[in-house]
Coordinates of C-alpha atoms in Angstrom, one line a residue:
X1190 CA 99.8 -184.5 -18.6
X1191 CA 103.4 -185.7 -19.1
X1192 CA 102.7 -188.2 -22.1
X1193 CA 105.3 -191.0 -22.7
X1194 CA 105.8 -193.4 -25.9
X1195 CA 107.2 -196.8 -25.9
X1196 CA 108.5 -197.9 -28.8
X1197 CA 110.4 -201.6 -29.8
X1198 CA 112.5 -202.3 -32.7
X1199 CA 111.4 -204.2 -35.6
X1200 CA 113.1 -207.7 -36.4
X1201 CA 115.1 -206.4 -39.2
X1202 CA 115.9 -202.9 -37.0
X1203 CA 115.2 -200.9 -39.8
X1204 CA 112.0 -198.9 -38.1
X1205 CA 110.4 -198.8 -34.7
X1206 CA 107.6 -200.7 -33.7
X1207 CA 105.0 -198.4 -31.7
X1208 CA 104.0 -200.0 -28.6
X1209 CA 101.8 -198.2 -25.7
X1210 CA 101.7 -194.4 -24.4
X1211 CA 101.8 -194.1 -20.4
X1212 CA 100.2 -190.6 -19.3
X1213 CA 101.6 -189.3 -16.3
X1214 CA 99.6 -186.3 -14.2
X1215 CA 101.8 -183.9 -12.5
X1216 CA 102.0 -180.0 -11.5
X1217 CA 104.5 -177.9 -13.1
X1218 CA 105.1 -175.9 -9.5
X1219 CA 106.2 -179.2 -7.9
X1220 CA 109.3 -179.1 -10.6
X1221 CA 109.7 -175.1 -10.5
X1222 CA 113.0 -175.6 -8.0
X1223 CA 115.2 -172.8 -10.3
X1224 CA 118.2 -172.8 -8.9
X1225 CA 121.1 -175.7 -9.8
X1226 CA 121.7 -176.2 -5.9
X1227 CA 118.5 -178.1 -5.9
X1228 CA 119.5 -180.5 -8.7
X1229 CA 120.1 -182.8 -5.9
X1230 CA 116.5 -182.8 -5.2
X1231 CA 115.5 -182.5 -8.5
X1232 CA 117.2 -186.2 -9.4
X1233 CA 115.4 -187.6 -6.4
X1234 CA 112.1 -186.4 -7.5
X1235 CA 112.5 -188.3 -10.5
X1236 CA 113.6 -191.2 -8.8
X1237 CA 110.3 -191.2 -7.0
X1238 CA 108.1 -190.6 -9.7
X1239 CA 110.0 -193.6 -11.0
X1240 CA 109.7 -195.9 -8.2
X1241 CA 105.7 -195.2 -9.0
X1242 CA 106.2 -196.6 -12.2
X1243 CA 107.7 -199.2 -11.8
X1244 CA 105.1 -202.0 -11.7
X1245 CA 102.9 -200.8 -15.0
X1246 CA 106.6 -201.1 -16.8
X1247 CA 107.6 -204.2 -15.1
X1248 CA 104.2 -205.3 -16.4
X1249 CA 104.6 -203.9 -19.8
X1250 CA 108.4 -205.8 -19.8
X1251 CA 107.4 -208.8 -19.3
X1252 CA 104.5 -208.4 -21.7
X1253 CA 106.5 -208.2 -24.3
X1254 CA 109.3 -210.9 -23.4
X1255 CA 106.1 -213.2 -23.5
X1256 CA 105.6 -212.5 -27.0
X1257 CA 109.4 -211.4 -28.7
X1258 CA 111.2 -213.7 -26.0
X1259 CA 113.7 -212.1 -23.6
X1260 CA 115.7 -208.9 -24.8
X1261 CA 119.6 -208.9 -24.5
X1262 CA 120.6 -205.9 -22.7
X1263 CA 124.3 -204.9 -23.7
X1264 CA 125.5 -202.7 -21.0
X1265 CA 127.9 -199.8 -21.6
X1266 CA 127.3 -199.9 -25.5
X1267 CA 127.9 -196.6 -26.3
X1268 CA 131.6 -196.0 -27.6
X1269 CA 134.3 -193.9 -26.1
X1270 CA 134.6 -190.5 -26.5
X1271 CA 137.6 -190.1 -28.4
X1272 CA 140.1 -187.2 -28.1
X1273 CA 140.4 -184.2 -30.4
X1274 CA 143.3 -182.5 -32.1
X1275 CA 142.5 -178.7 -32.1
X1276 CA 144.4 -176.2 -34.4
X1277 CA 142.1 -173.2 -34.0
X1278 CA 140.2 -171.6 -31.1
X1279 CA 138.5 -168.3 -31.0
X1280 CA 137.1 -166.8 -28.0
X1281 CA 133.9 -164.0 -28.2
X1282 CA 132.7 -161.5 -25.8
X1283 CA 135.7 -160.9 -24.3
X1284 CA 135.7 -157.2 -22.7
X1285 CA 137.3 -156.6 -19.6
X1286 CA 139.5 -159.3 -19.7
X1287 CA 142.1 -160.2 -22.5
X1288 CA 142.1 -163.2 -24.9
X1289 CA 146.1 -165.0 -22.9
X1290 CA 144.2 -164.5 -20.1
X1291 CA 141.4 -167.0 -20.6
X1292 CA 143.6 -169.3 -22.5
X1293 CA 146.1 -169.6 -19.7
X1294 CA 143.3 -170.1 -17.2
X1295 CA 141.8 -172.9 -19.2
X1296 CA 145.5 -174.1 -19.9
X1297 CA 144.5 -174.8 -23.5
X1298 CA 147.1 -175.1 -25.9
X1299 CA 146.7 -176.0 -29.9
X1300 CA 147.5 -178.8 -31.9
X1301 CA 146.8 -180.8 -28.6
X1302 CA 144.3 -183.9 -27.9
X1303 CA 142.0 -183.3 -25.3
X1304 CA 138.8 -185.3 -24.4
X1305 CA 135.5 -183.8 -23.5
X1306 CA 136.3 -184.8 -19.8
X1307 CA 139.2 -182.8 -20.1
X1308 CA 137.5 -180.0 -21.6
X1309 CA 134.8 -179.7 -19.4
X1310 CA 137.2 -180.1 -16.6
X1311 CA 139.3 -177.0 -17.5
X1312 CA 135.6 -174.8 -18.2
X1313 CA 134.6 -175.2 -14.7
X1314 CA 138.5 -173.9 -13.7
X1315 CA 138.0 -171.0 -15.8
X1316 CA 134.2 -170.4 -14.4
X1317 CA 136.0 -171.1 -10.8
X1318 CA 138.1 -167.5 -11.0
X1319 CA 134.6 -165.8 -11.2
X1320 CA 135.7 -163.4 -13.9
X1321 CA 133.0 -165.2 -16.1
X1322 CA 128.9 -165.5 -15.8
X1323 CA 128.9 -168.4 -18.4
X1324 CA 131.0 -170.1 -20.8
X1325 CA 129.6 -172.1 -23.9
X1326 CA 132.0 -173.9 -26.4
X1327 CA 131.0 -175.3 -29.7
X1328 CA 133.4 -177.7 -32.0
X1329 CA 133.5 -178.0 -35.7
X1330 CA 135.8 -181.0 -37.2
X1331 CA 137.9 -180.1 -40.2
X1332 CA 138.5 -182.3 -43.3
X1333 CA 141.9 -183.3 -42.1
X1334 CA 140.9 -184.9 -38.8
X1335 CA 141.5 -181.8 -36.4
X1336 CA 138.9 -179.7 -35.1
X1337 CA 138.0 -176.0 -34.4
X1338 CA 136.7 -174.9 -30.4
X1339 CA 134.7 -171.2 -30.6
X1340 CA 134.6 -170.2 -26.8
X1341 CA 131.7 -167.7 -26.0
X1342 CA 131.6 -166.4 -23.0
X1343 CA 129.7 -163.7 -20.6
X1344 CA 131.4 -161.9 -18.4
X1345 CA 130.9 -160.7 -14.5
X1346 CA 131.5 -157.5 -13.9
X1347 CA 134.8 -156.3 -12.6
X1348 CA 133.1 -154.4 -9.6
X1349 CA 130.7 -156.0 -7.1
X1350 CA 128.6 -153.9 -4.1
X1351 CA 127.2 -156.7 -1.7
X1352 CA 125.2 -155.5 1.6
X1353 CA 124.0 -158.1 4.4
X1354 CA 122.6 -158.2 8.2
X1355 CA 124.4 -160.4 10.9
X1356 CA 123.7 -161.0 14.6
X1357 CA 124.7 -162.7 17.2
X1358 CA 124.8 -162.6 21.3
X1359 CA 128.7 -162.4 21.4
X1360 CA 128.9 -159.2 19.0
X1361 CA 125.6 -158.2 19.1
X1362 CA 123.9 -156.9 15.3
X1363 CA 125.9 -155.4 12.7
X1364 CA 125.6 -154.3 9.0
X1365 CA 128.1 -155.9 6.8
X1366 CA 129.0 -153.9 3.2
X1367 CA 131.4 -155.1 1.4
X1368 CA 133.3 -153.8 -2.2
X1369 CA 135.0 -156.1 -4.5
X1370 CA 136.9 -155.0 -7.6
X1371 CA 139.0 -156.9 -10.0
X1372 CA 141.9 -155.6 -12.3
X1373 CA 141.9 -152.2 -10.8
X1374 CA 145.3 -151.7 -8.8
X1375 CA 147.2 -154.7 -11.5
X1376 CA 146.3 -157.0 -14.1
X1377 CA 144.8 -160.1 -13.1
X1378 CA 144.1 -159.0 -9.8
X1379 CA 141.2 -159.2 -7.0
X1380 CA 140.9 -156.7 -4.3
X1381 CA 138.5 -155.9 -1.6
X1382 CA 136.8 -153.9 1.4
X1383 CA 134.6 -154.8 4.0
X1384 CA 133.1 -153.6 6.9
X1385 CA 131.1 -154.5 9.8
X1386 CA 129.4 -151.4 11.7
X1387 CA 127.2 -152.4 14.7
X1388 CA 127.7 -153.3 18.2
X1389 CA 131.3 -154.2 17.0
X1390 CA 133.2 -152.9 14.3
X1391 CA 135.3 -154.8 12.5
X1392 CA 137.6 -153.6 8.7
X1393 CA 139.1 -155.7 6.4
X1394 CA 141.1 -155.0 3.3
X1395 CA 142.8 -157.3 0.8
X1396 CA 144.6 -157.6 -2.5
X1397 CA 145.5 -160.6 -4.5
X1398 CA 147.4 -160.8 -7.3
X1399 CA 147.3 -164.2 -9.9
X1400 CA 150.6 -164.8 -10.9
X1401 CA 151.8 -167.5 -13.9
X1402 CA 150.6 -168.8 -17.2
X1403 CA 147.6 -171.0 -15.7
X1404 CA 147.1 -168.3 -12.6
X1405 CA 147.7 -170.9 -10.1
X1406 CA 150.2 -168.8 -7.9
X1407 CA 149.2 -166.4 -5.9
X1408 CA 150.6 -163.6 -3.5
X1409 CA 147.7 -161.4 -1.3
X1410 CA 148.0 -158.5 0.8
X1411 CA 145.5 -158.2 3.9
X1412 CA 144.7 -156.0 6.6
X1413 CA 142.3 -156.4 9.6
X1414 CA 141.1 -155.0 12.7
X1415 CA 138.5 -156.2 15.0
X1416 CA 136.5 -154.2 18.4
X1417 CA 135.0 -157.0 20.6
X1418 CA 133.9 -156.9 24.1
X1419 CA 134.7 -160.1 25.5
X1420 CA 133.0 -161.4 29.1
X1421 CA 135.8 -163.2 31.0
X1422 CA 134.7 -166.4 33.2
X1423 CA 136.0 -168.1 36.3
X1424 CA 135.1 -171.5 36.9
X1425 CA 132.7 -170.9 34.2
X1426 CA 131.2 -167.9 35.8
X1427 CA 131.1 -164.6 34.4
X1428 CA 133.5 -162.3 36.9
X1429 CA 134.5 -159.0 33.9
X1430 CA 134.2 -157.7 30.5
X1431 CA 137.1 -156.3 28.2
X1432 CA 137.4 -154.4 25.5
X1433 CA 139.6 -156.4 22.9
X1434 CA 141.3 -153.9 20.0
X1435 CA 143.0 -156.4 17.5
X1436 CA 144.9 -155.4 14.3
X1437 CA 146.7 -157.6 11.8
X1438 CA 148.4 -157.3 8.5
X1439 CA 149.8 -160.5 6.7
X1440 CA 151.5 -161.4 3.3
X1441 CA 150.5 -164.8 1.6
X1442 CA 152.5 -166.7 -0.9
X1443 CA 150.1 -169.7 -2.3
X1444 CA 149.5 -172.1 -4.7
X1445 CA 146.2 -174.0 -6.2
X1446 CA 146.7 -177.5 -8.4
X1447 CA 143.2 -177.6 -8.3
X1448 CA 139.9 -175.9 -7.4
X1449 CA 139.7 -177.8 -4.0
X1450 CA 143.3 -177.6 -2.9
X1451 CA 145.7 -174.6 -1.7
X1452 CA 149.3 -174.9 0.1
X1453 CA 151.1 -171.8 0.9
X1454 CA 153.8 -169.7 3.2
X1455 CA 153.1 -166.9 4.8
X1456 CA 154.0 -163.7 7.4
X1457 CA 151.7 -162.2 9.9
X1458 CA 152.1 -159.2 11.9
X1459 CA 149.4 -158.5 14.7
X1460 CA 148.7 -156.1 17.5
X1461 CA 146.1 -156.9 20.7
X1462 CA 145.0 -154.7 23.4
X1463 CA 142.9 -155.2 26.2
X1464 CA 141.6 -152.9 28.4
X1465 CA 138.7 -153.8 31.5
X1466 CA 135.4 -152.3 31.3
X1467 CA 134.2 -154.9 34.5
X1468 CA 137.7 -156.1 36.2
X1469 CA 137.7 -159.4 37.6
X1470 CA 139.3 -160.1 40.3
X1471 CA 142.6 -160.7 38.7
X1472 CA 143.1 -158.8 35.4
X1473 CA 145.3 -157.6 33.1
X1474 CA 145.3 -153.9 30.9
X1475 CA 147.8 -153.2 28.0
X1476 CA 149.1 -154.6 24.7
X1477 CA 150.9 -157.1 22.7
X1478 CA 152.8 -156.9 19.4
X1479 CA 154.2 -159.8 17.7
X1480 CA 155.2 -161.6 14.1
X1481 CA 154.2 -164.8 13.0
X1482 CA 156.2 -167.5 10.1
X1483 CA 153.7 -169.7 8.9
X1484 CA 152.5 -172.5 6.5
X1485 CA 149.2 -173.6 5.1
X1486 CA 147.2 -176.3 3.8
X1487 CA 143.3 -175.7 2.8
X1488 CA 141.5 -178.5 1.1
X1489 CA 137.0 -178.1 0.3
X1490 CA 134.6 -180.0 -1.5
X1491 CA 132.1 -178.9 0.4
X1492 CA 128.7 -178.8 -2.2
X1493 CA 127.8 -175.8 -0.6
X1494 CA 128.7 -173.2 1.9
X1495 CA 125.5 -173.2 4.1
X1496 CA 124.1 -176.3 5.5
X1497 CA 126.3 -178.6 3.2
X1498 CA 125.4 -182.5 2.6
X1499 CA 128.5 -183.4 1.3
X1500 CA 132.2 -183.0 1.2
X1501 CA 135.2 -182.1 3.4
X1502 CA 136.4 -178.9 4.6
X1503 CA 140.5 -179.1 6.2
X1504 CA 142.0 -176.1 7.1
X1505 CA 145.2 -176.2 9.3
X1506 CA 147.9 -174.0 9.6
X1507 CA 151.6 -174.0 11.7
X1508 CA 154.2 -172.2 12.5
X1509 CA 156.7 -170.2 15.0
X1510 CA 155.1 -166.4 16.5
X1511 CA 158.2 -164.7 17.4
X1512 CA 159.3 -163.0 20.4
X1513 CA 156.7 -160.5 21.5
X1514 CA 157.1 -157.2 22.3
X1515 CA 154.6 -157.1 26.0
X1516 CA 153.5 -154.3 27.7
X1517 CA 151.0 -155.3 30.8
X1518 CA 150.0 -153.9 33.7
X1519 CA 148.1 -156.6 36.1
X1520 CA 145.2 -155.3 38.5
X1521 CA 144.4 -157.0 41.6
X1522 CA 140.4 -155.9 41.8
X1523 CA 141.1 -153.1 39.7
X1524 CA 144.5 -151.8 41.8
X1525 CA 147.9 -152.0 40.6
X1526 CA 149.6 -154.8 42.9
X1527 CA 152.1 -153.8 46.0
X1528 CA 154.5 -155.5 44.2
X1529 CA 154.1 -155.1 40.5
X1530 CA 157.0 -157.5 39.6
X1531 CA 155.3 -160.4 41.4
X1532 CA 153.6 -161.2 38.2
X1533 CA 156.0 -162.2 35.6
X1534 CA 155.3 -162.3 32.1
X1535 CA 157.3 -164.6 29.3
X1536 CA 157.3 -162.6 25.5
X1537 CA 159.6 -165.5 24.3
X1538 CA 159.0 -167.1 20.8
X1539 CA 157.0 -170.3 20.1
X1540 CA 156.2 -172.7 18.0
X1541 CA 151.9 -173.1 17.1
X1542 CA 150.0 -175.4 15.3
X1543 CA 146.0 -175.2 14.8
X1544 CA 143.4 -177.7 12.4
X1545 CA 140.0 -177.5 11.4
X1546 CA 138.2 -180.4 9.7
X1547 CA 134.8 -180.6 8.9
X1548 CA 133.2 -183.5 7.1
X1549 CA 129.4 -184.1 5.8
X1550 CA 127.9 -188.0 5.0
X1551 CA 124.5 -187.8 3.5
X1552 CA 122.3 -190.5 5.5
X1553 CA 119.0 -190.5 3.7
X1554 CA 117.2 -187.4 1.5
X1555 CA 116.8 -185.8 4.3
X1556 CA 119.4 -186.6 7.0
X1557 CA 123.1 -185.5 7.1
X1558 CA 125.6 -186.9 9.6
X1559 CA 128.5 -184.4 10.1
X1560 CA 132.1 -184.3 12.5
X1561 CA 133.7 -181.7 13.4
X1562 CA 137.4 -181.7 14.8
X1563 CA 139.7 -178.7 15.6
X1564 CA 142.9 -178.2 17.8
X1565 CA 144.8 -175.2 19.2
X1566 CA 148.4 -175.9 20.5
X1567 CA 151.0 -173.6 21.7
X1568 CA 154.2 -175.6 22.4
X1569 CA 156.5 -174.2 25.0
X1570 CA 153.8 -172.0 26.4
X1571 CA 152.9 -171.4 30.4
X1572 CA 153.4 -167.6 30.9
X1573 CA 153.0 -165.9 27.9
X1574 CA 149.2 -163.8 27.2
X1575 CA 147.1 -163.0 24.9
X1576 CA 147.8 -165.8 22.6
X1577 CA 145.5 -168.4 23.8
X1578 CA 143.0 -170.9 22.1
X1579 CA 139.4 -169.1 23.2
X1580 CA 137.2 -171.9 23.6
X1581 CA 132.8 -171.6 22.9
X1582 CA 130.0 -170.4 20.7
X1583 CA 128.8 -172.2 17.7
X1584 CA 129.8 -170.7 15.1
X1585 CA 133.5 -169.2 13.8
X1586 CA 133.8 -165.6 15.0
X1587 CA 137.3 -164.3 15.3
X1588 CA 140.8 -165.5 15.6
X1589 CA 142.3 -168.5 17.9
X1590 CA 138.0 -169.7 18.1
X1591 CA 137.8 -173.2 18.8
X1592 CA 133.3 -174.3 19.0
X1593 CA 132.0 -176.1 21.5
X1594 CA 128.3 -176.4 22.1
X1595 CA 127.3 -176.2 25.0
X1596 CA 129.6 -173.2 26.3
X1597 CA 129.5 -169.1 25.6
X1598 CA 132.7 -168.0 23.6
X1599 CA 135.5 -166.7 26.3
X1600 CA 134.3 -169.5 28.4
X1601 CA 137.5 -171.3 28.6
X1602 CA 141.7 -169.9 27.4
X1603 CA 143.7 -172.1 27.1
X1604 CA 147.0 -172.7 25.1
X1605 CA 146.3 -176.3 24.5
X1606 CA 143.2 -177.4 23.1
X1607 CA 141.4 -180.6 21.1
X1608 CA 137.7 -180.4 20.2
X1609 CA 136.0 -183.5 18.4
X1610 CA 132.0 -183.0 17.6
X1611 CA 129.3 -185.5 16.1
X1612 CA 125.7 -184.6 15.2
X1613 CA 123.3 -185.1 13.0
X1614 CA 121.0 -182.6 10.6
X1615 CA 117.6 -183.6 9.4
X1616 CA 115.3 -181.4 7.1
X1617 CA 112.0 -180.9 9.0
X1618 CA 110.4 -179.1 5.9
X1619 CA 111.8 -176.7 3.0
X1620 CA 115.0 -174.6 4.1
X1621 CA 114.3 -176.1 7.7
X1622 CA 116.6 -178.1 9.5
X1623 CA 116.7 -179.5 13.4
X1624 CA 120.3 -180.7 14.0
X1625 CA 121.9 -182.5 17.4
X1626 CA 125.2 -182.8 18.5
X1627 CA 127.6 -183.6 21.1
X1628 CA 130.8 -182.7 21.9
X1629 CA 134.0 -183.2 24.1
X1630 CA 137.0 -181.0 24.9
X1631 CA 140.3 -182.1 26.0
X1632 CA 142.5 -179.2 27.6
X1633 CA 146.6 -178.8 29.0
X1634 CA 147.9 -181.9 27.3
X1635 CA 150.8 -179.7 26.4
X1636 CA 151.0 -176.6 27.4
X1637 CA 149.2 -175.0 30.7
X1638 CA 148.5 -171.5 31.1
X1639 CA 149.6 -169.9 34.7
X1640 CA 146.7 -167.4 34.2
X1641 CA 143.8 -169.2 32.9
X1642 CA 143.1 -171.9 35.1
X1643 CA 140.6 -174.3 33.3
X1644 CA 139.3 -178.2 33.9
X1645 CA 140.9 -180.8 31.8
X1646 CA 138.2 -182.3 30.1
X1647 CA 134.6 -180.7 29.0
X1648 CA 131.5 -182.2 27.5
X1649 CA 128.4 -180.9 26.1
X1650 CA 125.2 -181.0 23.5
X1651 CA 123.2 -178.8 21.9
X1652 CA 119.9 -178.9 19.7
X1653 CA 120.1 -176.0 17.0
X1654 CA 116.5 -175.2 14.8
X1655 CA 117.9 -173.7 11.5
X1656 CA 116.1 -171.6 9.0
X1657 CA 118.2 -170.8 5.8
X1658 CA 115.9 -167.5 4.2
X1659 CA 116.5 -163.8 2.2
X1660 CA 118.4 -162.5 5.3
X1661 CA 120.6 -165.7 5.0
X1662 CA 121.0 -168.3 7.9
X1663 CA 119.4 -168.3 11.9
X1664 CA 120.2 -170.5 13.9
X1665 CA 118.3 -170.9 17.4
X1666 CA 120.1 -173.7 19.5
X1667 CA 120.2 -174.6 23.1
X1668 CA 123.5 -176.1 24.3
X1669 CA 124.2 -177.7 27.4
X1670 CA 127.3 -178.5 29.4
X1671 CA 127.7 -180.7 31.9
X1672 CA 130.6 -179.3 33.7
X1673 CA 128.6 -176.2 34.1
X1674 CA 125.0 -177.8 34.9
X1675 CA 123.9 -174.9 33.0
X1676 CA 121.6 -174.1 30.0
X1677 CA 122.9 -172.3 27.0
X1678 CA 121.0 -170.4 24.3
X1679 CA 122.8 -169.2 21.2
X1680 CA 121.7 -166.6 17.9
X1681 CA 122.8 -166.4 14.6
X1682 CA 121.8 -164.6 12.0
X1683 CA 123.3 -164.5 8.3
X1684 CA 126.7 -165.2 7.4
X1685 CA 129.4 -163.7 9.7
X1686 CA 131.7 -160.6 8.7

């Protein structure tokens, strides 16, 4: 029993007047949520337990206005914060990271006035460069009108082992390890390993180093290379299978004003080559080398990374790939053509631009309606390869991806591409969801590919059943697409490498 007491104050307010108790039944489980991403439904458990007792405390109001008279409400009666001037702070349990370090993070400087907005503002930066498990702060005002901060922190530790499971019907199942280390090359520093070994095998390796007082600049390092077997359609029908090598290596120059935002330059070298296992009739066998200039702009407030109810998520990035250094061979059903120099092929430089935005509206408790918008464009581009926008699949896979329910990924190349998607996402029952959605692709409003021939407007829909457990996210959907008159099933399981 969850035992409540109502109290009123006395005429001359110097003591309380006991009124009534209210005893409320409940089971403890029904509250055991433990984690803070369920706060959400934590607050609207309350609410309902409230909505319950409503009428015996309307009743019990009015009660009382019948025999006190009505009570004045004053609304937002409690005074304003007011700012503090510290002079001293001290910081405990500091071990693997130094004492400037986690002052410059928290940009705190002394004999400064700062309210408890403010301060709690620049906690959750410092929490947000995951160098800390928690961080308390206590105040004590001197006799002179300035105040005293006492930080105490925990620490996370510098190295990190993580271990997961993905699958999915493009590259088949795959264990994904990863290795994360801090301050172990530099100062201030974050670098990384992961792998994916499985049906495809996939590396990646990156270093970034915080630069500044507040950390807020940034320069990274990164490496990656990807093994995918990739069917090939015609018309939407599957006609080969090739063996995709890609390798990148990039530098990054960025900068974060906040926790949400980043804007940054940066350099990309990469390296593709294909090679048929199944030739279609027309295919291609060799490689391409190439350098990319760049900017970027990356902006979440997503509340959470899987199944979000909430936010916005933009990523969109543009630029100019240089001219490319092409070495292709095409096969005419698998045979080197009479006349190889029939087929020409452009490796001149071009200008790109690509976008992602994601955004989530909660509905009701249990409903979510999302959009999803993404473009691909290559300006300038008609007979160039292995640069093109690869259109399918539900979720983000590997470079140049642009979703589209209702199709497998390869389905469609293309250097010109705009996706828009609407659904909805309901929650069937604890960690359950059933989600609908329908999209439409518009293709070759700017560029058109000589060797990917591809209809100029798609549409399709797909009905997804998602389970979020230990093993992470599956996803079961069914997609269909009415250009193709054809059924599509898709499988995902945990996050992807």
């Amino acid at each position: 029993l969850l035992q409540i007491a109502f109290f009123r104050e006395s005429e001359d307010n110097n003591k309380e007047v006991p009124l009534c108790d209210i005893y409320i039944p409940f089971k403890l489980q029904d509250y055991n949520m433990g984690s803070f991403i369920d706060a959400n439904e934590i607050l609207k458990k309350g609410i309902e337990e409230g909505r319950k007792l409503y009428p015996r405390l309307k009743q019990l109001a009015d009660s009382l206005d019948a025999i006190y008279g009505k009570q004045t409400i004053v609304r937002n009666r409690l005074p304003e914060s007011p700012k503090l001037k510290f002079k001293e702070v001290k910081v405990n349990g500091l071990e693997k990271t130094s004492y400037d370090f986690f002052i410059h993070t928290l940009d705190f400087s002394i004999n400064r006035y700062y309210s408890a907005k403010e301060l709690a503002s620049k906690v959750r930066r410092t929490f947000g460069t995951r160098y800390y498990e928690r961080i308390l702060y206590s105040i004590t005002c001197n006799e002179d009108s300035t105040c005293s901060i006492q930080f105490d922190v925990v620490e996370n530790p510098l190295n990190f082992v993580k271990v997961g499971l993905h699958y999915s019907k493009f590259s088949g199942i795959g264990v994904i390890g990863n290795f994360t280390t801090r301050n172990f090359f530099t100062p201030n520093s974050r670098s990384l390993v992961s792998i994916n070994l499985g049906e495809s095998l996939r590396l990646k390796g990156e270093h970034l180093q915080y630069i500044g007082r507040l950390k807020n600049f940034a320069f990274s390092l990164s490496t990656q290379f990807d093994r995918f077997d990739i069917v090939t359609y015609d018309e939407l029908r599957k006609t080969g299978l090739y063996k995709q090598n890609y390798w990148e290596f990039s530098e990054q120059f960025h900068y974060s004003g906040n926790r949400n935002f980043l804007v940054g330059l940066g350099h990309r070298f990469e390296w593709l080559h294909y090679n048929p296992s199944i030739s279609p009739e027309l295919a291609f066998k060799g490689s391409n080398e190439f350098s990319s200039f760049f900017t970027f702009i990356q902006h979440n407030t997503l509340d959470r990374a899987i199944y979000p109810a909430k936010g916005v998520k933009i990523e969109a990035e543009g630029g100019r790939t240089m001219r490319q250094n092409t070495n292709v061979n095409f096969l005419i059903n698998g045979h080197v053509p009479n006349d190889p120099d029939s087929i020409q092929v452009d490796n001149h430089s071009f200008f790109y631009t690509n976008i992602s935005a994601e955004g989530y509206l909660p509905m009701s408790k249990n409903t979510t309606m999302f959009l999803l918008a993404q473009s691909g464009i290559n300006f300038n581009y008609s007979r160039n390869v292995m640069n093109e926008y690869i259109v399918g699949g539900m979720n983000k896979l590997f470079r140049h991806q642009i979703l589209f329910a209702g199709l497998q990924e390869g389905a469609v190349y293309s250097p010109a591409v705009a996706m828009v998607q609407a659904g909805v996402r309901t929650r069937i029952f604890h960690n359950a969801y059933l989600a609908g959605r329908a999209n439409v692709l518009f293709n070759n409003f700017i560029s058109k590919s000589v060797f990917f021939p591809a209809k100029d407007f798609y549409s399709g829909y797909a009905l997804t059943f998602s389970y979020n457990f230990a093993l992470g996210p599956l996803d079961l959907s069914f997609g269909y697409c009415d250009q193709t008159k054809n059924v599509q099933t898709s499988v995902n399981l945990g996050i992807p490498f």
